[in-house]
């Protein structure tokens, strides 16, 4: 009896301690010590500013609703990586690789680059681009910095295993490759099915490399409804519907292969926790304008410099020809945050 009581009391103590710890972590600390961002213009926060490319937007009206004004973010305010960082409890935005300093690297780095794709050649028509392969090389540079600061590769790997990684890429392999047949031959070489398979083979290698670099908690984003971008509707015509269905179908073929890839990586790689993250939502909050962009567009689908914008930016899904408004990004960020929540649960293991 005495033993049982003692046991019960000890259990009570342990539960008490772990609850306490949980409360502390929720209120004071971000859910992860560090957050690394890979991807394209949906997450780019300034990496393209000094590149020789047309895919850069460090001018108004981009950033019109961002405290620092234009920064290279492809939207009016915060992008999905900023918003996910906020939801996770990070105090500052994750800095772009292009101007990250030594001490920044501990909370993470954003490698995102407008026009970047899974394939190195995607987006080349816009000029210089930091493809996913190059983003991984840049990550290698950051890992070396972390290893130097922490005193070795092994400690660095241990640290990197605790970080969150999001990878949002593949849009430009369609928009800035397959669906620009005047510049790229992929659509004459491959059916959508074959092209998706080719992308997935390459992506599999890249995600494994990220794992080799120490990543364990990785949210892999599905493609959105690319055929609904105003620029694609303008280019291809929507045939009575509000989106280009052939493009949406191609994106769906990719997503249908991405999900099993993610399952396979989890099966194959010890301690890997990859999550297939679909950011699409069926309710749009305050957004009422689902097609059409909020600013006047250039011939490459970006807002013209100093273009007048719509007044009710919170009611528009699309900012320019390709990118969501901050309000659109917020819908995706909240959905992504809930989809990646399984990655949060094993943080406070007090066993
Ligand atoms: C930038 O790219 C354009 C187009 O590819 C090229 O004509 C130009 O020489 C490049 N400028 C610099 C400074 O490299
Ligand atoms: C438009 O719709 C018609 C009838 O459904 C179809 O035959 C045609 O291929 C469509 N065109 C495009 C460009 O989607
Ligand atoms: C929607 O609009 C209402 C009224 O302006 C506002 O209070 C609310 O925060 C908005 N919701 C979102 C998700 O922006």
mmCIF file of C-alpha atoms and ligand atoms in Angstrom:
data_model
loop_
_atom_site.group_PDB
_atom_site.id
_atom_site.type_symbol
_atom_site.label_atom_id
_atom_site.label_comp_id
_atom_site.label_asym_id
_atom_site.label_seq_id
_atom_site.Cartn_x
_atom_site.Cartn_y
_atom_site.Cartn_z
ATOM 1 C CA UNK A 1 0.000 0.000 0.000
ATOM 2 C CA UNK A 2 2.728 2.370 0.998
ATOM 3 C CA UNK A 3 4.627 1.462 -2.157
ATOM 4 C CA UNK A 4 1.583 2.074 -4.295
ATOM 5 C CA UNK A 5 1.036 5.455 -2.716
ATOM 6 C CA UNK A 6 4.646 6.423 -3.252
ATOM 7 C CA UNK A 7 4.430 5.360 -6.867
ATOM 8 C CA UNK A 8 1.263 7.316 -7.373
ATOM 9 C CA UNK A 9 2.820 10.356 -5.762
ATOM 10 C CA UNK A 10 5.889 10.066 -7.957
ATOM 11 C CA UNK A 11 3.735 9.802 -11.040
ATOM 12 C CA UNK A 12 1.908 12.898 -9.948
ATOM 13 C CA UNK A 13 5.205 14.689 -9.538
ATOM 14 C CA UNK A 14 6.448 13.673 -12.964
ATOM 15 C CA UNK A 15 3.229 14.747 -14.652
ATOM 16 C CA UNK A 16 3.370 18.011 -12.719
ATOM 17 C CA UNK A 17 6.910 18.701 -13.808
ATOM 18 C CA UNK A 18 6.246 17.894 -17.442
ATOM 19 C CA UNK A 19 3.117 20.086 -17.551
ATOM 20 C CA UNK A 20 5.071 22.905 -16.037
ATOM 21 C CA UNK A 21 7.822 22.510 -18.591
ATOM 22 C CA UNK A 22 5.286 22.419 -21.400
ATOM 23 C CA UNK A 23 3.629 25.611 -20.205
ATOM 24 C CA UNK A 24 6.965 27.336 -20.039
ATOM 25 C CA UNK A 25 7.970 26.253 -23.513
ATOM 26 C CA UNK A 26 4.666 27.282 -25.055
ATOM 27 C CA UNK A 27 4.735 30.737 -23.550
ATOM 28 C CA UNK A 28 8.385 31.711 -23.746
ATOM 29 C CA UNK A 29 10.198 29.738 -26.417
ATOM 30 C CA UNK A 30 9.558 29.074 -30.089
ATOM 31 C CA UNK A 31 8.469 25.513 -30.881
ATOM 32 C CA UNK A 32 11.871 24.803 -32.450
ATOM 33 C CA UNK A 33 15.259 26.348 -31.666
ATOM 34 C CA UNK A 34 15.823 27.012 -35.367
ATOM 35 C CA UNK A 35 13.936 27.162 -38.657
ATOM 36 C CA UNK A 36 15.510 26.677 -42.109
ATOM 37 C CA UNK A 37 13.527 27.681 -45.184
ATOM 38 C CA UNK A 38 14.058 26.292 -48.704
ATOM 39 C CA UNK A 39 11.988 27.238 -51.719
ATOM 40 C CA UNK A 40 10.992 29.728 -54.402
ATOM 41 C CA UNK A 41 9.346 33.144 -54.554
ATOM 42 C CA UNK A 42 6.640 32.057 -52.107
ATOM 43 C CA UNK A 43 9.298 32.245 -49.373
ATOM 44 C CA UNK A 44 12.125 34.389 -50.864
ATOM 45 C CA UNK A 45 12.754 37.316 -48.525
ATOM 46 C CA UNK A 46 15.545 39.101 -50.399
ATOM 47 C CA UNK A 47 17.957 36.486 -51.761
ATOM 48 C CA UNK A 48 17.412 37.610 -55.355
ATOM 49 C CA UNK A 49 17.958 41.330 -54.729
ATOM 50 C CA UNK A 50 21.583 41.316 -55.827
ATOM 51 C CA UNK A 51 21.225 38.776 -58.623
ATOM 52 C CA UNK A 52 21.085 39.617 -62.303
ATOM 53 C CA UNK A 53 17.494 38.483 -62.753
ATOM 54 C CA UNK A 54 14.093 39.839 -63.675
ATOM 55 C CA UNK A 55 12.686 37.750 -60.800
ATOM 56 C CA UNK A 56 13.275 40.340 -58.125
ATOM 57 C CA UNK A 57 10.865 42.749 -56.560
ATOM 58 C CA UNK A 58 12.676 45.088 -54.178
ATOM 59 C CA UNK A 59 10.525 48.025 -55.284
ATOM 60 C CA UNK A 60 7.081 49.391 -54.422
ATOM 61 C CA UNK A 61 4.284 48.387 -54.372
ATOM 62 C CA UNK A 62 5.909 45.136 -53.129
ATOM 63 C CA UNK A 63 6.212 45.462 -49.362
ATOM 64 C CA UNK A 64 3.607 48.216 -49.178
ATOM 65 C CA UNK A 65 2.188 46.530 -46.040
ATOM 66 C CA UNK A 66 5.537 45.326 -44.667
ATOM 67 C CA UNK A 67 7.052 47.409 -41.837
ATOM 68 C CA UNK A 68 10.396 47.759 -43.665
ATOM 69 C CA UNK A 69 8.774 48.392 -47.055
ATOM 70 C CA UNK A 70 10.129 46.543 -50.115
ATOM 71 C CA UNK A 71 12.599 43.813 -49.096
ATOM 72 C CA UNK A 72 12.402 41.432 -52.030
ATOM 73 C CA UNK A 73 9.360 39.570 -50.691
ATOM 74 C CA UNK A 74 7.013 38.772 -53.588
ATOM 75 C CA UNK A 75 3.902 40.094 -51.858
ATOM 76 C CA UNK A 76 2.446 43.164 -50.189
ATOM 77 C CA UNK A 77 3.338 42.134 -46.627
ATOM 78 C CA UNK A 78 4.625 39.028 -44.888
ATOM 79 C CA UNK A 79 5.041 35.783 -46.806
ATOM 80 C CA UNK A 80 4.224 32.249 -45.715
ATOM 81 C CA UNK A 81 7.672 31.657 -44.171
ATOM 82 C CA UNK A 82 7.385 34.851 -42.106
ATOM 83 C CA UNK A 83 3.912 33.871 -40.933
ATOM 84 C CA UNK A 84 4.874 30.281 -40.076
ATOM 85 C CA UNK A 85 7.834 31.683 -38.113
ATOM 86 C CA UNK A 86 5.445 33.939 -36.182
ATOM 87 C CA UNK A 87 3.028 31.092 -35.485
ATOM 88 C CA UNK A 88 5.943 29.008 -34.187
ATOM 89 C CA UNK A 89 6.855 31.801 -31.788
ATOM 90 C CA UNK A 90 10.032 33.174 -33.388
ATOM 91 C CA UNK A 91 10.651 36.740 -32.314
ATOM 92 C CA UNK A 92 12.374 37.830 -35.551
ATOM 93 C CA UNK A 93 11.922 36.884 -39.184
ATOM 94 C CA UNK A 94 14.369 34.240 -40.376
ATOM 95 C CA UNK A 95 17.036 36.207 -42.310
ATOM 96 C CA UNK A 96 17.805 35.640 -46.006
ATOM 97 C CA UNK A 97 21.007 33.701 -46.691
ATOM 98 C CA UNK A 98 22.223 36.627 -48.826
ATOM 99 C CA UNK A 99 22.740 38.810 -45.767
ATOM 100 C CA UNK A 100 22.827 36.447 -42.812
ATOM 101 C CA UNK A 101 25.610 37.073 -40.346
ATOM 102 C CA UNK A 102 27.383 34.497 -38.215
ATOM 103 C CA UNK A 103 25.207 34.740 -35.124
ATOM 104 C CA UNK A 104 21.983 34.622 -37.189
ATOM 105 C CA UNK A 105 22.584 31.089 -38.318
ATOM 106 C CA UNK A 106 21.604 29.580 -34.967
ATOM 107 C CA UNK A 107 17.943 30.484 -35.351
ATOM 108 C CA UNK A 108 17.938 29.500 -39.015
ATOM 109 C CA UNK A 109 18.349 30.874 -42.500
ATOM 110 C CA UNK A 110 16.005 31.427 -45.458
ATOM 111 C CA UNK A 111 17.510 30.189 -48.756
ATOM 112 C CA UNK A 112 14.405 30.821 -50.896
ATOM 113 C CA UNK A 113 14.884 32.280 -54.365
ATOM 114 C CA UNK A 114 12.287 33.553 -56.827
ATOM 115 C CA UNK A 115 12.087 31.458 -60.026
ATOM 116 C CA UNK A 116 13.993 28.564 -58.417
ATOM 117 C CA UNK A 117 13.004 24.991 -59.078
ATOM 118 C CA UNK A 118 13.831 21.369 -58.412
ATOM 119 C CA UNK A 119 15.616 21.312 -61.771
ATOM 120 C CA UNK A 120 18.610 23.634 -62.150
ATOM 121 C CA UNK A 121 17.391 24.870 -65.530
ATOM 122 C CA UNK A 122 13.921 25.930 -64.333
ATOM 123 C CA UNK A 123 13.662 29.731 -64.271
ATOM 124 C CA UNK A 124 16.948 30.282 -66.166
ATOM 125 C CA UNK A 125 15.122 32.514 -68.627
ATOM 126 C CA UNK A 126 14.661 35.106 -65.853
ATOM 127 C CA UNK A 127 18.432 35.267 -65.250
ATOM 128 C CA UNK A 128 20.471 34.058 -62.280
ATOM 129 C CA UNK A 129 18.543 31.792 -59.932
ATOM 130 C CA UNK A 130 19.364 29.873 -56.756
ATOM 131 C CA UNK A 131 18.028 26.426 -57.622
ATOM 132 C CA UNK A 132 17.274 23.904 -54.885
ATOM 133 C CA UNK A 133 20.680 22.298 -55.516
ATOM 134 C CA UNK A 134 22.375 25.654 -54.946
ATOM 135 C CA UNK A 135 20.260 26.268 -51.863
ATOM 136 C CA UNK A 136 21.543 22.968 -50.469
ATOM 137 C CA UNK A 137 25.142 24.072 -51.193
ATOM 138 C CA UNK A 138 24.433 27.315 -49.348
ATOM 139 C CA UNK A 139 23.097 25.280 -46.437
ATOM 140 C CA UNK A 140 26.375 23.357 -46.415
ATOM 141 C CA UNK A 141 28.182 26.700 -45.961
ATOM 142 C CA UNK A 142 25.915 27.572 -43.030
ATOM 143 C CA UNK A 143 26.480 24.149 -41.463
ATOM 144 C CA UNK A 144 30.238 24.749 -41.591
ATOM 145 C CA UNK A 145 29.724 28.070 -39.802
ATOM 146 C CA UNK A 146 27.598 26.376 -37.143
ATOM 147 C CA UNK A 147 30.170 23.600 -36.747
ATOM 148 C CA UNK A 148 32.943 26.151 -36.269
ATOM 149 C CA UNK A 149 30.935 28.130 -33.734
ATOM 150 C CA UNK A 150 29.785 25.050 -31.795
ATOM 151 C CA UNK A 151 33.115 23.216 -31.961
ATOM 152 C CA UNK A 152 32.588 20.360 -34.416
ATOM 153 C CA UNK A 153 30.410 18.676 -37.040
ATOM 154 C CA UNK A 154 28.966 16.198 -34.554
ATOM 155 C CA UNK A 155 27.603 18.847 -32.183
ATOM 156 C CA UNK A 156 26.359 20.772 -35.217
ATOM 157 C CA UNK A 157 24.442 17.724 -36.526
ATOM 158 C CA UNK A 158 22.897 17.185 -33.105
ATOM 159 C CA UNK A 159 21.766 20.806 -33.072
ATOM 160 C CA UNK A 160 20.499 20.681 -36.681
ATOM 161 C CA UNK A 161 18.390 17.614 -35.904
ATOM 162 C CA UNK A 162 16.220 19.735 -33.598
ATOM 163 C CA UNK A 163 15.399 22.400 -36.178
ATOM 164 C CA UNK A 164 12.331 22.712 -38.363
ATOM 165 C CA UNK A 165 12.845 22.649 -42.140
ATOM 166 C CA UNK A 166 10.246 23.616 -44.717
ATOM 167 C CA UNK A 167 10.700 22.979 -48.423
ATOM 168 C CA UNK A 168 8.317 24.685 -50.852
ATOM 169 C CA UNK A 169 9.525 24.091 -54.401
ATOM 170 C CA UNK A 170 8.305 22.746 -57.736
ATOM 171 C CA UNK A 171 6.059 25.629 -58.826
ATOM 172 C CA UNK A 172 8.687 26.952 -61.242
ATOM 173 C CA UNK A 173 9.377 23.563 -62.753
ATOM 174 C CA UNK A 174 5.863 24.036 -64.137
ATOM 175 C CA UNK A 175 5.356 27.806 -64.444
ATOM 176 C CA UNK A 176 8.925 28.656 -65.460
ATOM 177 C CA UNK A 177 9.672 25.519 -67.425
ATOM 178 C CA UNK A 178 7.015 22.999 -68.537
ATOM 179 C CA UNK A 179 4.353 25.637 -69.267
ATOM 180 C CA UNK A 180 6.694 27.995 -71.156
ATOM 181 C CA UNK A 181 7.193 25.871 -74.274
ATOM 182 C CA UNK A 182 8.670 28.794 -76.240
ATOM 183 C CA UNK A 183 11.747 28.680 -73.951
ATOM 184 C CA UNK A 184 11.896 25.129 -72.576
ATOM 185 C CA UNK A 185 11.626 21.826 -74.387
ATOM 186 C CA UNK A 186 10.350 19.747 -71.438
ATOM 187 C CA UNK A 187 6.717 19.681 -72.575
ATOM 188 C CA UNK A 188 7.674 18.270 -75.962
ATOM 189 C CA UNK A 189 9.950 15.663 -74.366
ATOM 190 C CA UNK A 190 7.689 14.465 -71.549
ATOM 191 C CA UNK A 191 4.050 13.893 -70.754
ATOM 192 C CA UNK A 192 2.888 15.481 -67.464
ATOM 193 C CA UNK A 193 3.126 12.010 -65.925
ATOM 194 C CA UNK A 194 6.744 11.510 -67.073
ATOM 195 C CA UNK A 195 7.737 15.031 -66.107
ATOM 196 C CA UNK A 196 6.347 14.615 -62.576
ATOM 197 C CA UNK A 197 8.243 11.328 -62.257
ATOM 198 C CA UNK A 198 11.469 13.044 -63.361
ATOM 199 C CA UNK A 199 10.949 15.848 -60.831
ATOM 200 C CA UNK A 200 10.217 13.397 -58.036
ATOM 201 C CA UNK A 201 13.388 11.387 -58.746
ATOM 202 C CA UNK A 202 15.476 14.553 -58.495
ATOM 203 C CA UNK A 203 13.563 15.807 -55.446
ATOM 204 C CA UNK A 204 14.099 12.489 -53.681
ATOM 205 C CA UNK A 205 17.878 12.911 -53.988
ATOM 206 C CA UNK A 206 17.674 16.486 -52.748
ATOM 207 C CA UNK A 207 15.554 15.633 -49.703
ATOM 208 C CA UNK A 208 17.934 12.813 -48.831
ATOM 209 C CA UNK A 209 20.817 15.250 -49.008
ATOM 210 C CA UNK A 210 18.979 17.524 -46.590
ATOM 211 C CA UNK A 211 18.634 14.523 -44.274
ATOM 212 C CA UNK A 212 22.364 13.770 -44.606
ATOM 213 C CA UNK A 213 22.966 17.372 -43.577
ATOM 214 C CA UNK A 214 21.212 16.630 -40.294
ATOM 215 C CA UNK A 215 17.563 17.559 -40.971
ATOM 216 C CA UNK A 216 15.017 15.309 -39.223
ATOM 217 C CA UNK A 217 11.832 17.390 -39.009
ATOM 218 C CA UNK A 218 10.923 18.443 -42.518
ATOM 219 C CA UNK A 219 7.629 19.809 -43.864
ATOM 220 C CA UNK A 220 7.486 19.201 -47.632
ATOM 221 C CA UNK A 221 4.906 21.432 -49.294
ATOM 222 C CA UNK A 222 2.561 20.190 -51.994
ATOM 223 C CA UNK A 223 1.997 22.349 -55.063
ATOM 224 C CA UNK A 224 -1.005 24.651 -55.053
ATOM 225 C CA UNK A 225 -3.537 25.308 -57.814
ATOM 226 C CA UNK A 226 -0.972 26.755 -60.215
ATOM 227 C CA UNK A 227 -3.528 26.988 -63.004
ATOM 228 C CA UNK A 228 -5.477 29.584 -61.025
ATOM 229 C CA UNK A 229 -2.670 32.193 -61.106
ATOM 230 C CA UNK A 230 -3.950 35.251 -62.980
ATOM 231 C CA UNK A 231 -0.875 35.217 -65.251
ATOM 232 C CA UNK A 232 -1.553 31.617 -66.324
ATOM 233 C CA UNK A 233 -5.221 32.333 -66.964
ATOM 234 C CA UNK A 234 -4.135 35.335 -69.067
ATOM 235 C CA UNK A 235 -1.592 33.218 -70.961
ATOM 236 C CA UNK A 236 -3.643 30.084 -71.626
ATOM 237 C CA UNK A 237 -7.265 31.173 -71.252
ATOM 238 C CA UNK A 238 -9.474 29.332 -68.843
ATOM 239 C CA UNK A 239 -12.065 28.067 -71.278
ATOM 240 C CA UNK A 240 -14.991 29.233 -69.184
ATOM 241 C CA UNK A 241 -13.668 27.994 -65.839
ATOM 242 C CA UNK A 242 -11.699 30.326 -63.545
ATOM 243 C CA UNK A 243 -8.458 28.319 -63.782
ATOM 244 C CA UNK A 244 -6.355 26.513 -66.379
ATOM 245 C CA UNK A 245 -7.380 22.952 -65.632
ATOM 246 C CA UNK A 246 -4.515 21.283 -67.534
ATOM 247 C CA UNK A 247 -1.974 23.041 -65.288
ATOM 248 C CA UNK A 248 -3.875 22.138 -62.130
ATOM 249 C CA UNK A 249 -4.000 18.531 -63.310
ATOM 250 C CA UNK A 250 -0.228 18.470 -63.868
ATOM 251 C CA UNK A 251 0.315 19.843 -60.346
ATOM 252 C CA UNK A 252 -1.994 17.180 -58.967
ATOM 253 C CA UNK A 253 0.001 14.438 -60.712
ATOM 254 C CA UNK A 254 3.120 15.807 -58.994
ATOM 255 C CA UNK A 255 1.397 15.929 -55.589
ATOM 256 C CA UNK A 256 0.105 12.382 -56.018
ATOM 257 C CA UNK A 257 3.710 11.226 -56.397
ATOM 258 C CA UNK A 258 5.077 13.476 -53.652
ATOM 259 C CA UNK A 259 2.962 11.907 -50.916
ATOM 260 C CA UNK A 260 4.338 8.360 -51.418
ATOM 261 C CA UNK A 261 7.853 9.827 -51.716
ATOM 262 C CA UNK A 262 7.463 11.354 -48.270
ATOM 263 C CA UNK A 263 6.187 8.041 -46.854
ATOM 264 C CA UNK A 264 9.094 6.235 -48.470
ATOM 265 C CA UNK A 265 11.679 8.617 -46.984
ATOM 266 C CA UNK A 266 10.204 8.124 -43.511
ATOM 267 C CA UNK A 267 10.389 4.371 -43.980
ATOM 268 C CA UNK A 268 13.931 4.452 -45.344
ATOM 269 C CA UNK A 269 15.690 6.989 -43.139
ATOM 270 C CA UNK A 270 16.173 6.452 -39.403
ATOM 271 C CA UNK A 271 14.522 9.107 -37.190
ATOM 272 C CA UNK A 272 13.287 10.984 -40.250
ATOM 273 C CA UNK A 273 10.069 12.887 -39.773
ATOM 274 C CA UNK A 274 9.038 14.226 -43.160
ATOM 275 C CA UNK A 275 5.509 15.607 -43.422
ATOM 276 C CA UNK A 276 3.566 16.056 -46.643
ATOM 277 C CA UNK A 277 2.047 19.497 -46.192
ATOM 278 C CA UNK A 278 -0.906 20.578 -48.281
ATOM 279 C CA UNK A 279 -1.566 24.277 -47.809
ATOM 280 C CA UNK A 280 -4.820 24.410 -49.792
ATOM 281 C CA UNK A 281 -7.917 25.446 -47.850
ATOM 282 C CA UNK A 282 -11.617 25.331 -48.704
ATOM 283 C CA UNK A 283 -12.580 28.433 -46.772
ATOM 284 C CA UNK A 284 -11.148 31.789 -47.656
ATOM 285 C CA UNK A 285 -11.818 33.926 -44.586
ATOM 286 C CA UNK A 286 -12.235 37.554 -45.607
ATOM 287 C CA UNK A 287 -10.964 36.949 -49.121
ATOM 288 C CA UNK A 288 -13.694 37.526 -51.679
ATOM 289 C CA UNK A 289 -11.708 38.175 -54.874
ATOM 290 C CA UNK A 290 -10.245 34.831 -55.941
ATOM 291 C CA UNK A 291 -9.174 35.695 -59.463
ATOM 292 C CA UNK A 292 -7.453 38.758 -60.822
ATOM 293 C CA UNK A 293 -4.479 40.522 -59.296
ATOM 294 C CA UNK A 294 -4.372 43.466 -56.915
ATOM 295 C CA UNK A 295 -1.814 45.494 -58.915
ATOM 296 C CA UNK A 296 -1.262 46.402 -62.568
ATOM 297 C CA UNK A 297 1.037 43.811 -64.144
ATOM 298 C CA UNK A 298 4.176 43.925 -66.254
ATOM 299 C CA UNK A 299 4.484 41.525 -69.185
ATOM 300 C CA UNK A 300 6.219 39.006 -66.892
ATOM 301 C CA UNK A 301 3.354 39.033 -64.393
ATOM 302 C CA UNK A 302 4.961 41.200 -61.721
ATOM 303 C CA UNK A 303 3.505 44.438 -60.372
ATOM 304 C CA UNK A 304 4.770 47.389 -62.401
ATOM 305 C CA UNK A 305 7.071 49.685 -60.399
ATOM 306 C CA UNK A 306 4.945 52.085 -58.323
ATOM 307 C CA UNK A 307 1.756 50.491 -59.670
ATOM 308 C CA UNK A 308 -1.475 51.529 -58.002
ATOM 309 C CA UNK A 309 -2.900 48.640 -55.957
ATOM 310 C CA UNK A 310 -6.405 47.642 -54.985
ATOM 311 C CA UNK A 311 -7.521 49.324 -51.747
ATOM 312 C CA UNK A 312 -8.933 46.214 -50.112
ATOM 313 C CA UNK A 313 -5.783 44.110 -50.236
ATOM 314 C CA UNK A 314 -7.092 41.816 -47.476
ATOM 315 C CA UNK A 315 -9.937 40.759 -49.758
ATOM 316 C CA UNK A 316 -7.735 39.633 -52.670
ATOM 317 C CA UNK A 317 -6.218 36.187 -53.024
ATOM 318 C CA UNK A 318 -3.635 37.278 -55.607
ATOM 319 C CA UNK A 319 -1.229 40.150 -55.254
ATOM 320 C CA UNK A 320 0.403 39.999 -58.704
ATOM 321 C CA UNK A 321 0.184 37.513 -61.575
ATOM 322 C CA UNK A 322 1.614 34.613 -59.594
ATOM 323 C CA UNK A 323 1.777 35.351 -55.879
ATOM 324 C CA UNK A 324 -0.777 35.533 -53.080
ATOM 325 C CA UNK A 325 -1.389 38.638 -51.016
ATOM 326 C CA UNK A 326 -0.359 38.520 -47.364
ATOM 327 C CA UNK A 327 -3.982 37.549 -46.656
ATOM 328 C CA UNK A 328 -3.595 34.596 -49.049
ATOM 329 C CA UNK A 329 -0.269 33.648 -47.464
ATOM 330 C CA UNK A 330 -1.913 33.739 -44.028
ATOM 331 C CA UNK A 331 -4.535 31.168 -45.052
ATOM 332 C CA UNK A 332 -1.781 28.835 -46.307
ATOM 333 C CA UNK A 333 0.436 29.465 -43.293
ATOM 334 C CA UNK A 334 -2.302 28.531 -40.829
ATOM 335 C CA UNK A 335 -3.110 25.377 -42.772
ATOM 336 C CA UNK A 336 0.590 24.454 -43.031
ATOM 337 C CA UNK A 337 1.037 25.076 -39.316
ATOM 338 C CA UNK A 338 -1.754 22.675 -38.444
ATOM 339 C CA UNK A 339 -0.527 20.051 -40.949
ATOM 340 C CA UNK A 340 2.974 20.112 -39.484
ATOM 341 C CA UNK A 341 1.767 19.903 -35.884
ATOM 342 C CA UNK A 342 2.817 16.217 -35.547
ATOM 343 C CA UNK A 343 6.368 17.604 -35.580
ATOM 344 C CA UNK A 344 5.649 19.574 -32.391
ATOM 345 C CA UNK A 345 4.534 16.699 -30.198
ATOM 346 C CA UNK A 346 7.775 14.924 -29.373
ATOM 347 C CA UNK A 347 9.544 18.097 -28.277
ATOM 348 C CA UNK A 348 8.883 17.777 -24.545
ATOM 349 C CA UNK A 349 9.799 14.196 -23.858
ATOM 350 C CA UNK A 350 10.409 14.106 -20.101
ATOM 351 C CA UNK A 351 10.964 10.362 -19.939
HETATM 352 C C1 LIG B 1 22.511 40.368 -66.912
HETATM 353 O O1 LIG B 1 21.799 39.460 -67.710
HETATM 354 C C2 LIG B 1 21.539 39.934 -69.012
HETATM 355 C C3 LIG B 1 20.601 38.949 -69.694
HETATM 356 O O2 LIG B 1 21.039 37.631 -69.529
HETATM 357 C C4 LIG B 1 22.856 40.123 -69.740
HETATM 358 O O3 LIG B 1 22.614 40.617 -71.052
HETATM 359 C C5 LIG B 1 23.706 41.128 -68.964
HETATM 360 O O4 LIG B 1 24.974 41.248 -69.575
HETATM 361 C C6 LIG B 1 23.856 40.682 -67.522
HETATM 362 N N1 LIG B 1 24.490 41.762 -66.766
HETATM 363 C C7 LIG B 1 25.510 41.529 -65.953
HETATM 364 C C8 LIG B 1 26.039 42.717 -65.214
HETATM 365 O O5 LIG B 1 26.017 40.430 -65.802
HETATM 366 C C1 LIG B 2 -11.930 23.796 -73.708
HETATM 367 O O1 LIG B 2 -13.057 22.974 -73.501
HETATM 368 C C2 LIG B 2 -13.356 22.110 -74.566
HETATM 369 C C3 LIG B 2 -14.663 21.395 -74.239
HETATM 370 O O2 LIG B 2 -14.660 20.877 -72.938
HETATM 371 C C4 LIG B 2 -12.189 21.146 -74.775
HETATM 372 O O3 LIG B 2 -12.436 20.284 -75.863
HETATM 373 C C5 LIG B 2 -10.921 21.959 -75.040
HETATM 374 O O4 LIG B 2 -9.806 21.098 -75.138
HETATM 375 C C6 LIG B 2 -10.701 22.950 -73.926
HETATM 376 N N1 LIG B 2 -9.564 23.810 -74.242
HETATM 377 C C7 LIG B 2 -8.612 24.111 -73.380
HETATM 378 C C8 LIG B 2 -7.542 25.038 -73.856
HETATM 379 O O5 LIG B 2 -8.586 23.667 -72.232
HETATM 380 C C1 LIG B 3 -11.700 39.652 -41.213
HETATM 381 O O1 LIG B 3 -12.249 40.952 -41.087
HETATM 382 C C2 LIG B 3 -12.641 41.284 -39.769
HETATM 383 C C3 LIG B 3 -13.346 42.645 -39.817
HETATM 384 O O2 LIG B 3 -12.544 43.576 -40.464
HETATM 385 C C4 LIG B 3 -11.399 41.294 -38.859
HETATM 386 O O3 LIG B 3 -11.749 41.597 -37.541
HETATM 387 C C5 LIG B 3 -10.744 39.920 -38.917
HETATM 388 O O4 LIG B 3 -9.536 39.932 -38.188
HETATM 389 C C6 LIG B 3 -10.464 39.523 -40.351
HETATM 390 N N1 LIG B 3 -9.993 38.154 -40.392
HETATM 391 C C7 LIG B 3 -8.829 37.810 -40.948
HETATM 392 C C8 LIG B 3 -8.487 36.359 -40.942
HETATM 393 O O5 LIG B 3 -8.076 38.633 -41.463
#
